[in-house]
Amino acid sequence: MALPFFSSTRTIPDISVVPRHIAIIMDGNGRWAKQRFMPRVMGHQRGVESVREVVKACRQMGVEYLTLFAFSSENWRRPADEVSFLMQLFLKMLEMEVSKMHQSNIRLKIIGDRSRFDVKLVKYIEEAEQLTADNTGLTLTIAANYGGRWDIMQAMHALSLAHPERATAFGEEELTPYLSMHYAPEPDLFIRTGGEQRISNFLLWQLAYTELYFTDILWPAFGRAELEAAIQSYQKRERRFGRTSEQLKGETDA
Ligand code: IPE
Ligand code: IPE
Ligand code: MG
């Protein structure tokens, strides 16, 4: 297993540059469709366009990691026909987009519990990850049937299996190699569209010190300009990770 990134809470990233890692909860598809008197699923369909635009903008801006929440472990509670539409849309996206992503040097990763996906979808996911594994451009992660609590539990389980002799006393840094996103630094910027101000079981561990940005814009209406606004807001923040503002400015001894 590759060496994990150490927690970003140790070093303070340069705020003036574009965030290295942006994580987004793409919310508001259903409401976007409803406002237009269309079925909810049309909002999901239109949301794919926003994904394309945001991926392109991130590549052009030099963002290294983009992580998108596509389907939560709680979304199975939705009506069966909506769940089935979302699964089909995911499969279709992979079929249509993976070779283009590969040409664009994108490394694609899918995180989440695959045990409830049908075999065809699992096969596509594995093939897509293999094909793009050595790409060096944007790392695009799609969180599908993902839950932050599931992730922490599966990591804890894997860690204890790897060390059956150790009953207790694992350190935080021993867990991180087993988390789904062990290959990426923690997100610098979190964006949630659609107006809700909650995390909804997204990357619980990794968001510990991420800058949060909430916007009322519904996901299908989110594009490059809205992403730039979020990044501008991020660039005005002061990331302190527990220190004082004076320490950061070098006014007192750190
Ligand atoms: C987000 O949009 C997409 C998924 C959860 C799959 P929603 O479907 O949650 O849209 P709203 O929140 O109902 O408007
Ligand atoms: C969160 O959206 C999950 C995704 C965007 C995939 P939801 O719309 O399902 O979130 P809650 O349940 O309203 O918080
Ligand atoms: Mg929603």
Short mmCIF file of C-alpha atoms and ligand atoms in Angstrom, two decimals:
data_model
loop_
_atom_site.label_atom_id
_atom_site.label_comp_id
_atom_site.label_asym_id
_atom_site.label_seq_id
_atom_site.Cartn_x
_atom_site.Cartn_y
_atom_site.Cartn_z
CA MET A 1 0.00 0.00 0.00
CA ALA A 2 1.30 3.45 -0.91
CA LEU A 3 2.24 5.75 1.91
CA PRO A 4 -0.78 7.79 2.99
CA PHE A 5 -0.80 11.54 3.17
CA PHE A 6 -0.29 12.84 6.66
CA SER A 7 -3.12 14.86 8.04
CA SER A 8 -3.30 18.27 6.44
CA THR A 9 -3.84 19.70 9.91
CA ARG A 10 -0.08 19.51 10.44
CA THR A 11 0.99 21.94 7.78
CA ILE A 12 -0.89 25.02 6.68
CA PRO A 13 -1.56 25.09 2.94
CA ASP A 14 -0.95 28.30 1.01
CA ILE A 15 -4.41 29.86 0.87
CA SER A 16 -3.65 32.07 -2.12
CA VAL A 17 -3.35 29.15 -4.50
CA VAL A 18 -6.16 27.06 -5.84
CA PRO A 19 -7.26 24.33 -3.37
CA ARG A 20 -5.50 21.01 -3.99
CA HIS A 21 -8.56 18.98 -3.12
CA ILE A 22 -12.20 20.04 -3.52
CA ALA A 23 -15.03 17.81 -2.25
CA ILE A 24 -18.62 18.51 -3.34
CA ILE A 25 -22.06 17.38 -2.22
CA MET A 26 -24.02 17.77 -5.43
CA ASP A 27 -27.47 18.50 -4.00
CA GLY A 28 -30.67 20.01 -5.36
CA ASN A 29 -31.29 17.97 -8.52
CA GLY A 30 -34.84 17.02 -7.52
CA ARG A 31 -35.82 20.59 -6.66
CA TRP A 32 -34.30 21.91 -9.89
CA ALA A 33 -36.54 19.54 -11.85
CA LYS A 34 -39.59 20.27 -9.71
CA GLN A 35 -39.23 24.01 -10.32
CA ARG A 36 -39.50 23.20 -14.02
CA PHE A 37 -42.47 20.83 -13.58
CA MET A 38 -40.33 17.89 -14.61
CA PRO A 39 -39.83 14.54 -12.88
CA ARG A 40 -37.02 14.50 -10.27
CA VAL A 41 -34.87 12.21 -12.38
CA MET A 42 -34.56 14.90 -15.07
CA GLY A 43 -32.64 16.88 -12.47
CA HIS A 44 -30.17 14.01 -12.08
CA GLN A 45 -29.84 13.82 -15.84
CA ARG A 46 -29.12 17.55 -16.08
CA GLY A 47 -26.72 17.27 -13.13
CA VAL A 48 -24.35 15.26 -15.30
CA GLU A 49 -23.75 18.42 -17.37
CA SER A 50 -22.65 20.24 -14.22
CA VAL A 51 -20.26 17.38 -13.43
CA ARG A 52 -18.69 17.74 -16.88
CA GLU A 53 -18.31 21.50 -16.51
CA VAL A 54 -16.85 21.33 -13.00
CA VAL A 55 -14.40 18.56 -13.95
CA LYS A 56 -13.22 20.62 -16.92
CA ALA A 57 -12.85 23.77 -14.83
CA CYS A 58 -10.89 21.91 -12.14
CA ARG A 59 -8.51 20.48 -14.73
CA GLN A 60 -7.95 23.92 -16.21
CA MET A 61 -7.42 25.54 -12.82
CA GLY A 62 -4.94 22.92 -11.67
CA VAL A 63 -7.01 21.36 -8.89
CA GLU A 64 -5.36 18.00 -8.15
CA TYR A 65 -8.25 16.11 -6.52
CA LEU A 66 -11.99 16.50 -7.07
CA THR A 67 -14.32 14.31 -5.02
CA LEU A 68 -18.03 14.18 -5.84
CA PHE A 69 -20.78 12.68 -3.68
CA ALA A 70 -23.06 10.90 -6.15
CA PHE A 71 -25.04 8.47 -3.99
CA SER A 72 -25.03 8.13 -0.22
CA SER A 73 -25.50 4.97 1.79
CA GLU A 74 -28.79 6.54 2.91
CA ASN A 75 -30.05 7.19 -0.63
CA TRP A 76 -31.31 3.57 -0.88
CA ARG A 77 -34.24 4.88 1.17
CA ARG A 78 -35.54 6.74 -1.88
CA PRO A 79 -38.32 5.36 -4.13
CA ALA A 80 -37.13 2.24 -5.98
CA ASP A 81 -37.55 3.79 -9.43
CA GLU A 82 -35.37 6.78 -8.52
CA VAL A 83 -32.65 4.49 -7.09
CA SER A 84 -32.76 2.36 -10.21
CA PHE A 85 -32.55 5.47 -12.45
CA LEU A 86 -29.49 6.70 -10.53
CA MET A 87 -27.75 3.32 -10.87
CA GLN A 88 -28.46 3.25 -14.61
CA LEU A 89 -27.21 6.82 -14.96
CA PHE A 90 -23.98 5.91 -13.15
CA LEU A 91 -23.42 2.94 -15.45
CA LYS A 92 -24.18 5.05 -18.54
CA MET A 93 -21.77 7.76 -17.35
CA LEU A 94 -19.01 5.20 -17.00
CA GLU A 95 -19.75 3.74 -20.44
CA MET A 96 -19.79 7.13 -22.11
CA GLU A 97 -17.14 9.08 -20.28
CA VAL A 98 -14.31 6.76 -19.21
CA SER A 99 -12.40 6.71 -22.48
CA LYS A 100 -12.69 10.52 -22.72
CA MET A 101 -11.45 10.83 -19.15
CA HIS A 102 -8.54 8.57 -19.97
CA GLN A 103 -7.64 10.77 -22.95
CA SER A 104 -7.74 13.77 -20.62
CA ASN A 105 -5.23 12.07 -18.29
CA ILE A 106 -7.83 11.81 -15.48
CA ARG A 107 -7.34 9.15 -12.80
CA LEU A 108 -10.78 7.85 -11.83
CA LYS A 109 -11.51 6.39 -8.41
CA ILE A 110 -14.81 5.13 -7.03
CA ILE A 111 -15.25 4.94 -3.26
CA GLY A 112 -18.07 3.33 -1.32
CA ASP A 113 -19.53 -0.07 -0.55
CA ARG A 114 -19.83 -1.99 -3.83
CA SER A 115 -21.51 -5.04 -2.32
CA ARG A 116 -25.02 -3.86 -3.30
CA PHE A 117 -24.13 -2.97 -6.90
CA ASP A 118 -24.93 -5.36 -9.70
CA VAL A 119 -22.06 -7.32 -11.22
CA LYS A 120 -22.03 -5.36 -14.46
CA LEU A 121 -21.58 -2.08 -12.61
CA VAL A 122 -18.82 -3.52 -10.40
CA LYS A 123 -17.02 -4.78 -13.51
CA TYR A 124 -17.21 -1.34 -15.18
CA ILE A 125 -15.92 0.33 -12.04
CA GLU A 126 -12.95 -2.02 -11.80
CA GLU A 127 -12.12 -1.64 -15.50
CA ALA A 128 -12.37 2.15 -15.34
CA GLU A 129 -10.08 2.33 -12.33
CA GLN A 130 -7.55 0.00 -13.91
CA LEU A 131 -7.53 1.82 -17.23
CA THR A 132 -6.90 5.22 -15.64
CA ALA A 133 -4.74 4.12 -12.69
CA ASP A 134 -1.47 5.54 -14.03
CA ASN A 135 -2.86 8.85 -15.23
CA THR A 136 -1.18 11.88 -13.72
CA GLY A 137 -3.77 14.64 -14.24
CA LEU A 138 -6.82 15.32 -12.06
CA THR A 139 -7.79 12.53 -9.65
CA LEU A 140 -11.58 12.38 -9.89
CA THR A 141 -13.24 10.41 -7.10
CA ILE A 142 -16.91 9.48 -7.26
CA ALA A 143 -18.43 8.52 -3.92
CA ALA A 144 -21.17 5.98 -4.65
CA ASN A 145 -23.00 4.09 -1.92
CA TYR A 146 -20.57 5.91 0.32
CA GLY A 147 -21.04 6.82 3.97
CA GLY A 148 -18.45 8.40 6.23
CA ARG A 149 -19.36 6.09 9.11
CA TRP A 150 -19.17 3.03 6.87
CA ASP A 151 -15.71 4.19 5.79
CA ILE A 152 -14.39 4.59 9.33
CA MET A 153 -15.82 1.20 10.33
CA GLN A 154 -14.41 -0.65 7.32
CA ALA A 155 -11.01 0.97 7.90
CA MET A 156 -11.06 0.01 11.57
CA HIS A 157 -12.01 -3.53 10.64
CA ALA A 158 -9.18 -3.82 8.09
CA LEU A 159 -6.68 -2.31 10.53
CA SER A 160 -7.57 -4.76 13.29
CA LEU A 161 -7.44 -7.70 10.83
CA ALA A 162 -3.93 -6.60 9.83
CA HIS A 163 -2.83 -6.57 13.47
CA PRO A 164 -4.68 -9.39 15.24
CA GLU A 165 -2.13 -9.30 18.05
CA ARG A 166 -2.97 -5.70 19.01
CA ALA A 167 -6.10 -5.44 21.10
CA THR A 168 -6.13 -1.66 21.55
CA ALA A 169 -4.15 1.53 21.21
CA PHE A 170 -4.15 2.18 17.49
CA GLY A 171 -3.08 5.71 16.60
CA GLU A 172 -4.94 8.03 14.20
CA GLU A 173 -2.21 7.78 11.63
CA GLU A 174 -2.44 4.00 11.62
CA LEU A 175 -6.07 4.21 10.52
CA THR A 176 -5.64 6.61 7.58
CA PRO A 177 -4.02 4.07 5.19
CA TYR A 178 -7.21 1.99 5.44
CA LEU A 179 -9.69 4.79 4.75
CA SER A 180 -11.18 4.90 1.25
CA MET A 181 -9.35 8.10 0.35
CA HIS A 182 -5.91 7.08 1.61
CA TYR A 183 -4.48 8.15 -1.76
CA ALA A 184 -5.46 11.82 -1.39
CA PRO A 185 -4.70 14.68 0.98
CA GLU A 186 -7.71 15.80 3.03
CA PRO A 187 -10.06 18.21 1.22
CA ASP A 188 -9.13 21.90 1.44
CA LEU A 189 -12.55 23.08 0.30
CA PHE A 190 -15.95 21.45 0.77
CA ILE A 191 -18.87 22.72 -1.30
CA ARG A 192 -22.52 21.82 -0.82
CA THR A 193 -25.06 23.06 -3.33
CA GLY A 194 -28.84 23.09 -2.82
CA GLY A 195 -29.05 25.16 0.35
CA GLU A 196 -28.82 22.50 3.05
CA GLN A 197 -26.12 23.10 5.63
CA ARG A 198 -25.12 19.60 6.66
CA ILE A 199 -22.52 16.94 5.92
CA SER A 200 -24.99 14.06 5.31
CA ASN A 201 -22.45 11.35 6.22
CA PHE A 202 -19.91 12.42 3.57
CA LEU A 203 -16.16 12.30 4.36
CA LEU A 204 -16.50 12.55 8.14
CA TRP A 205 -12.90 11.82 9.03
CA GLN A 206 -11.31 13.86 6.27
CA LEU A 207 -13.46 16.99 6.67
CA ALA A 208 -12.16 17.64 10.19
CA TYR A 209 -10.37 20.86 9.13
CA THR A 210 -11.78 21.50 5.68
CA GLU A 211 -13.14 24.97 4.82
CA LEU A 212 -16.91 24.67 4.33
CA TYR A 213 -18.87 26.53 1.66
CA PHE A 214 -22.64 26.31 1.28
CA THR A 215 -24.60 27.76 -1.61
CA ASP A 216 -28.32 27.85 -2.40
CA ILE A 217 -27.62 27.21 -6.07
CA LEU A 218 -29.07 23.87 -7.13
CA TRP A 219 -26.55 21.40 -8.57
CA PRO A 220 -27.85 21.45 -12.18
CA ALA A 221 -27.34 25.24 -12.16
CA PHE A 222 -23.80 25.03 -10.75
CA GLY A 223 -20.97 25.65 -13.20
CA ARG A 224 -17.60 27.26 -13.64
CA ALA A 225 -18.61 30.73 -12.37
CA GLU A 226 -20.12 29.26 -9.19
CA LEU A 227 -17.00 27.15 -8.63
CA GLU A 228 -14.85 30.22 -9.00
CA ALA A 229 -17.00 32.04 -6.43
CA ALA A 230 -16.48 29.19 -3.98
CA ILE A 231 -12.72 29.25 -4.53
CA GLN A 232 -12.66 33.02 -4.05
CA SER A 233 -14.44 32.61 -0.74
CA TYR A 234 -11.92 29.94 0.25
CA GLN A 235 -9.02 32.21 -0.60
CA LYS A 236 -10.27 34.82 1.88
CA ARG A 237 -10.22 32.38 4.80
CA GLU A 238 -7.48 31.96 7.38
CA ARG A 239 -6.73 28.32 8.09
CA ARG A 240 -5.38 28.09 11.60
CA PHE A 241 -5.58 24.42 12.61
CA GLY A 242 -5.75 25.38 16.27
CA ARG A 243 -3.08 28.08 16.20
CA THR A 244 -3.67 31.79 16.71
CA SER A 245 -3.89 34.35 13.97
CA GLU A 246 -0.79 36.12 15.39
CA GLN A 247 1.22 32.92 15.18
CA LEU A 248 0.35 32.57 11.52
CA LYS A 249 1.44 36.12 10.80
CA GLY A 250 4.68 35.51 12.64
CA GLU A 251 3.86 38.23 15.19
CA THR A 252 4.61 35.97 18.14
CA ASP A 253 6.86 32.99 18.57
CA ALA A 254 5.13 29.87 17.27
C1 IPE B 1 -28.76 15.25 -5.16
O1 IPE B 1 -29.97 15.83 -5.49
C2 IPE B 1 -28.50 13.98 -5.92
C3 IPE B 1 -28.58 12.75 -5.12
C4 IPE B 1 -28.77 12.68 -3.83
C5 IPE B 1 -28.41 11.52 -5.85
P1 IPE B 1 -31.31 15.44 -4.75
O2 IPE B 1 -31.97 14.32 -5.50
O3 IPE B 1 -31.08 15.19 -3.33
O4 IPE B 1 -32.16 16.76 -4.95
P2 IPE B 1 -33.13 17.44 -3.88
O5 IPE B 1 -32.32 17.68 -2.64
O6 IPE B 1 -34.27 16.53 -3.66
O7 IPE B 1 -33.54 18.71 -4.56
C1 IPE B 2 -26.54 13.91 -0.05
O1 IPE B 2 -27.72 14.42 -0.63
C2 IPE B 2 -25.99 12.84 -0.90
C3 IPE B 2 -25.64 13.18 -2.27
C4 IPE B 2 -25.62 14.37 -2.83
C5 IPE B 2 -25.27 12.07 -3.06
P1 IPE B 2 -29.15 14.14 0.00
O2 IPE B 2 -30.07 15.07 -0.68
O3 IPE B 2 -29.48 12.71 -0.06
O4 IPE B 2 -28.93 14.56 1.52
P2 IPE B 2 -29.93 14.67 2.75
O5 IPE B 2 -30.39 13.29 3.05
O6 IPE B 2 -31.05 15.55 2.32
O7 IPE B 2 -29.12 15.27 3.84
MG MG B 3 -31.09 16.38 -1.67
#
